[in-house]
Amino acid sequence: MSKSIVNTNPYPFRFEASQYPAIKPNGKGVTIDYTNFRGSRPSLQASRLRAMVFAQAGAAGVMIEDQSWPKRCGHTAGKSVVSRIEAYARWQAAVDARKDGQDIWILARTDSLIHGYDEALTRARKAIEIGVDAVFVEALPDRESMARLRKDLDFAMIANIIEGGKIQNLSAKDLAELGYSLVCYP
């Protein structure tokens, strides 16, 4: 019989957080793109600790997504996502870190649009139910689909516009008119 042993020692995570000088308290909000929260279910306790340490280091927020490893850009072919159960556990781990007294903003990202609009909507709704602060459905192709999702969710939404990517190139003003809270132009 084997057991999973989870490292709950926060020191390695404090070291990791110290490697990001931009998150030192500087009066500016910095959000860490935490990719896939490093983990299968056995490592979620460690992931919760990592979110806590990033908050203690001064990060304003974390973005946690549902892509499988190895991660790919959301606008490329060949990406895959973890099961709903795994995605929900990742988002719950971050929310649990906040419940442990950490003041951290949580963005749930889903790349599940590869399985259709309904799957992405289901995951986004569950993320909201879990208690995240905003959702980001990656690679909505056009203004109409962005407006539809915003109407279906009525929640804080993020858009990511990549020149030459899968998304229609909309201005920040256009996205604000649609009701999006934040837009990234990487």
mmCIF file of C-alpha atoms in Angstrom:
data_model
loop_
_atom_site.group_PDB
_atom_site.id
_atom_site.type_symbol
_atom_site.label_atom_id
_atom_site.label_comp_id
_atom_site.label_asym_id
_atom_site.label_seq_id
_atom_site.Cartn_x
_atom_site.Cartn_y
_atom_site.Cartn_z
ATOM 1 C CA MET A 1 0.000 0.000 0.000
ATOM 2 C CA SER A 2 1.334 3.431 -0.884
ATOM 3 C CA LYS A 3 0.496 6.882 0.385
ATOM 4 C CA SER A 4 0.921 10.283 -1.198
ATOM 5 C CA ILE A 5 3.021 12.550 0.940
ATOM 6 C CA VAL A 6 2.300 16.215 0.444
ATOM 7 C CA ASN A 7 4.972 18.764 1.281
ATOM 8 C CA THR A 8 3.280 21.287 3.550
ATOM 9 C CA ASN A 9 6.499 23.107 4.379
ATOM 10 C CA PRO A 10 5.981 26.674 3.102
ATOM 11 C CA TYR A 11 9.726 27.458 2.893
ATOM 12 C CA PRO A 12 10.284 26.321 -0.722
ATOM 13 C CA PHE A 13 7.293 28.406 -1.773
ATOM 14 C CA ARG A 14 8.588 31.455 0.107
ATOM 15 C CA PHE A 15 11.840 31.059 -1.805
ATOM 16 C CA GLU A 16 9.922 30.788 -5.069
ATOM 17 C CA ALA A 17 7.903 33.924 -4.277
ATOM 18 C CA SER A 18 11.102 35.777 -3.374
ATOM 19 C CA GLN A 19 12.341 35.220 -6.930
ATOM 20 C CA TYR A 20 9.664 37.587 -8.240
ATOM 21 C CA PRO A 21 10.823 41.056 -7.141
ATOM 22 C CA ALA A 22 7.797 42.693 -8.798
ATOM 23 C CA ILE A 23 5.501 41.209 -6.176
ATOM 24 C CA LYS A 24 7.292 42.818 -3.285
ATOM 25 C CA PRO A 25 4.854 45.279 -1.711
ATOM 26 C CA ASN A 26 5.120 48.345 -3.913
ATOM 27 C CA GLY A 27 1.620 49.808 -3.881
ATOM 28 C CA LYS A 28 0.779 48.259 -7.254
ATOM 29 C CA GLY A 29 -1.443 45.270 -7.824
ATOM 30 C CA VAL A 30 0.433 42.357 -9.356
ATOM 31 C CA THR A 31 -1.347 39.168 -10.370
ATOM 32 C CA ILE A 32 0.632 35.948 -10.744
ATOM 33 C CA ASP A 33 -0.233 33.787 -13.758
ATOM 34 C CA TYR A 34 -0.013 30.542 -11.891
ATOM 35 C CA THR A 35 -0.699 28.398 -14.958
ATOM 36 C CA ASN A 36 -2.169 25.074 -13.916
ATOM 37 C CA PHE A 37 -1.618 25.345 -10.149
ATOM 38 C CA ARG A 38 1.026 22.657 -10.364
ATOM 39 C CA GLY A 39 -0.950 19.873 -9.562
ATOM 40 C CA SER A 40 -2.813 16.775 -9.415
ATOM 41 C CA ARG A 41 -5.193 16.388 -6.529
ATOM 42 C CA PRO A 42 -2.550 15.094 -4.080
ATOM 43 C CA SER A 43 -0.537 18.301 -4.455
ATOM 44 C CA LEU A 44 -3.405 20.739 -3.974
ATOM 45 C CA GLN A 45 -2.542 21.265 -0.303
ATOM 46 C CA ALA A 46 0.909 22.393 -1.399
ATOM 47 C CA SER A 47 -0.684 24.580 -4.072
ATOM 48 C CA ARG A 48 -2.893 26.213 -1.448
ATOM 49 C CA LEU A 49 0.237 26.973 0.560
ATOM 50 C CA ARG A 50 1.866 28.432 -2.541
ATOM 51 C CA ALA A 51 -1.079 30.799 -3.087
ATOM 52 C CA MET A 52 -0.880 31.828 0.554
ATOM 53 C CA VAL A 53 2.832 32.569 0.273
ATOM 54 C CA PHE A 54 2.378 34.619 -2.909
ATOM 55 C CA ALA A 55 -0.261 36.662 -1.059
ATOM 56 C CA GLN A 56 2.100 37.129 1.886
ATOM 57 C CA ALA A 57 4.814 38.243 -0.549
ATOM 58 C CA GLY A 58 2.547 41.001 -1.829
ATOM 59 C CA ALA A 59 0.816 39.540 -4.885
ATOM 60 C CA ALA A 60 -2.650 40.996 -5.341
ATOM 61 C CA GLY A 61 -3.965 37.943 -7.139
ATOM 62 C CA VAL A 62 -3.434 34.613 -8.830
ATOM 63 C CA MET A 63 -4.769 33.182 -12.067
ATOM 64 C CA ILE A 64 -5.411 29.454 -11.976
ATOM 65 C CA GLU A 65 -6.390 27.539 -15.090
ATOM 66 C CA ASP A 66 -7.669 24.166 -16.149
ATOM 67 C CA GLN A 67 -5.154 23.248 -18.832
ATOM 68 C CA SER A 68 -3.317 19.950 -18.711
ATOM 69 C CA TRP A 69 0.453 19.785 -18.492
ATOM 70 C CA PRO A 70 2.395 20.640 -20.552
ATOM 71 C CA LYS A 71 0.670 23.975 -20.857
ATOM 72 C CA ARG A 72 0.260 25.686 -24.221
ATOM 73 C CA CYS A 73 -0.684 29.181 -25.274
ATOM 74 C CA GLY A 74 -4.476 29.444 -25.265
ATOM 75 C CA HIS A 75 -4.427 30.400 -28.941
ATOM 76 C CA THR A 76 -2.566 27.348 -30.207
ATOM 77 C CA ALA A 77 -3.739 23.935 -31.322
ATOM 78 C CA GLY A 78 -3.124 20.820 -29.298
ATOM 79 C CA LYS A 79 -4.042 22.103 -25.857
ATOM 80 C CA SER A 80 -6.085 19.987 -23.489
ATOM 81 C CA VAL A 81 -7.850 20.533 -20.200
ATOM 82 C CA VAL A 82 -8.151 18.496 -17.027
ATOM 83 C CA SER A 83 -11.441 16.993 -15.910
ATOM 84 C CA ARG A 84 -14.090 19.186 -14.345
ATOM 85 C CA ILE A 85 -13.352 17.643 -10.956
ATOM 86 C CA GLU A 86 -9.658 18.544 -11.224
ATOM 87 C CA ALA A 87 -10.397 22.068 -12.461
ATOM 88 C CA TYR A 88 -12.835 22.677 -9.624
ATOM 89 C CA ALA A 89 -10.328 21.350 -7.084
ATOM 90 C CA ARG A 90 -7.662 23.767 -8.355
ATOM 91 C CA TRP A 91 -9.953 26.767 -8.028
ATOM 92 C CA GLN A 92 -11.182 25.568 -4.638
ATOM 93 C CA ALA A 93 -7.584 25.303 -3.373
ATOM 94 C CA ALA A 94 -7.019 28.989 -4.152
ATOM 95 C CA VAL A 95 -10.310 29.988 -2.536
ATOM 96 C CA ASP A 96 -9.312 27.935 0.518
ATOM 97 C CA ALA A 97 -6.076 29.945 0.756
ATOM 98 C CA ARG A 98 -8.166 33.095 0.944
ATOM 99 C CA LYS A 99 -10.387 31.500 3.580
ATOM 100 C CA ASP A 100 -7.187 30.878 5.559
ATOM 101 C CA GLY A 101 -6.867 34.644 5.939
ATOM 102 C CA GLN A 102 -4.942 35.609 2.811
ATOM 103 C CA ASP A 103 -6.105 38.720 1.001
ATOM 104 C CA ILE A 104 -5.779 37.535 -2.594
ATOM 105 C CA TRP A 105 -7.834 38.066 -5.746
ATOM 106 C CA ILE A 106 -8.570 34.842 -7.653
ATOM 107 C CA LEU A 107 -9.062 34.584 -11.408
ATOM 108 C CA ALA A 108 -10.301 31.257 -12.783
ATOM 109 C CA ARG A 109 -9.211 30.647 -16.356
ATOM 110 C CA THR A 110 -10.728 27.943 -18.499
ATOM 111 C CA ASP A 111 -9.508 26.741 -21.872
ATOM 112 C CA SER A 112 -12.436 24.331 -22.143
ATOM 113 C CA LEU A 113 -13.943 26.176 -25.100
ATOM 114 C CA ILE A 114 -12.117 23.492 -27.109
ATOM 115 C CA HIS A 115 -14.998 21.231 -25.975
ATOM 116 C CA GLY A 116 -17.703 23.725 -26.893
ATOM 117 C CA TYR A 117 -19.372 26.802 -25.479
ATOM 118 C CA ASP A 118 -21.582 24.866 -23.056
ATOM 119 C CA GLU A 119 -18.578 23.189 -21.420
ATOM 120 C CA ALA A 120 -16.817 26.524 -20.968
ATOM 121 C CA LEU A 121 -19.986 28.063 -19.528
ATOM 122 C CA THR A 122 -20.468 25.134 -17.116
ATOM 123 C CA ARG A 123 -16.903 25.461 -15.815
ATOM 124 C CA ALA A 124 -17.125 29.245 -15.503
ATOM 125 C CA ARG A 125 -20.385 28.993 -13.555
ATOM 126 C CA LYS A 126 -18.865 26.453 -11.181
ATOM 127 C CA ALA A 127 -15.815 28.670 -10.645
ATOM 128 C CA ILE A 128 -18.159 31.489 -9.642
ATOM 129 C CA GLU A 129 -20.038 29.141 -7.307
ATOM 130 C CA ILE A 130 -16.722 28.079 -5.725
ATOM 131 C CA GLY A 131 -15.965 31.711 -4.935
ATOM 132 C CA VAL A 132 -13.463 33.115 -7.431
ATOM 133 C CA ASP A 133 -13.433 36.861 -8.101
ATOM 134 C CA ALA A 134 -13.369 36.817 -11.899
ATOM 135 C CA VAL A 135 -13.452 34.362 -14.790
ATOM 136 C CA PHE A 136 -11.544 34.183 -18.036
ATOM 137 C CA VAL A 137 -12.775 31.951 -20.851
ATOM 138 C CA GLU A 138 -9.820 31.766 -23.223
ATOM 139 C CA ALA A 139 -10.123 32.157 -26.994
ATOM 140 C CA LEU A 140 -13.700 33.341 -27.468
ATOM 141 C CA PRO A 141 -13.486 34.049 -31.189
ATOM 142 C CA ASP A 142 -15.532 37.213 -31.689
ATOM 143 C CA ARG A 143 -17.521 40.080 -30.229
ATOM 144 C CA GLU A 144 -20.774 38.107 -30.399
ATOM 145 C CA SER A 145 -19.451 35.180 -28.348
ATOM 146 C CA MET A 146 -17.886 37.571 -25.826
ATOM 147 C CA ALA A 147 -21.197 39.409 -25.446
ATOM 148 C CA ARG A 148 -23.074 36.108 -25.114
ATOM 149 C CA LEU A 149 -20.796 34.876 -22.334
ATOM 150 C CA ARG A 150 -21.001 38.178 -20.504
ATOM 151 C CA LYS A 151 -24.815 38.012 -20.673
ATOM 152 C CA ASP A 152 -24.875 34.358 -19.580
ATOM 153 C CA LEU A 153 -22.630 34.982 -16.578
ATOM 154 C CA ASP A 154 -23.195 38.582 -15.401
ATOM 155 C CA PHE A 155 -19.958 38.397 -13.415
ATOM 156 C CA ALA A 156 -16.496 39.981 -13.497
ATOM 157 C CA MET A 157 -14.907 38.880 -16.784
ATOM 158 C CA ILE A 158 -11.434 39.109 -18.279
ATOM 159 C CA ALA A 159 -10.540 39.177 -21.983
ATOM 160 C CA ASN A 160 -7.162 38.426 -23.528
ATOM 161 C CA ILE A 161 -6.563 39.944 -26.959
ATOM 162 C CA ILE A 162 -3.569 38.552 -28.818
ATOM 163 C CA GLU A 163 -2.705 40.121 -32.136
ATOM 164 C CA GLY A 164 -2.850 37.330 -34.686
ATOM 165 C CA GLY A 165 -4.585 35.043 -32.176
ATOM 166 C CA LYS A 166 -7.981 33.357 -32.332
ATOM 167 C CA ILE A 167 -9.847 36.321 -30.848
ATOM 168 C CA GLN A 168 -11.288 39.267 -32.744
ATOM 169 C CA ASN A 169 -9.086 42.271 -31.979
ATOM 170 C CA LEU A 170 -11.361 44.519 -29.911
ATOM 171 C CA SER A 171 -10.371 47.725 -28.168
ATOM 172 C CA ALA A 172 -10.497 48.170 -24.404
ATOM 173 C CA LYS A 173 -13.388 50.583 -24.984
ATOM 174 C CA ASP A 174 -15.330 47.941 -26.954
ATOM 175 C CA LEU A 175 -14.747 45.356 -24.228
ATOM 176 C CA ALA A 176 -15.771 47.807 -21.498
ATOM 177 C CA GLU A 177 -19.008 48.436 -23.399
ATOM 178 C CA LEU A 178 -19.586 44.668 -23.406
ATOM 179 C CA GLY A 179 -19.112 44.668 -19.625
ATOM 180 C CA TYR A 180 -15.635 43.159 -19.347
ATOM 181 C CA SER A 181 -13.737 44.199 -16.222
ATOM 182 C CA LEU A 182 -10.180 43.824 -17.500
ATOM 183 C CA VAL A 183 -8.444 43.270 -20.801
ATOM 184 C CA CYS A 184 -4.916 42.018 -21.410
ATOM 185 C CA TYR A 185 -2.947 42.775 -24.551
ATOM 186 C CA PRO A 186 0.159 40.561 -24.164
#
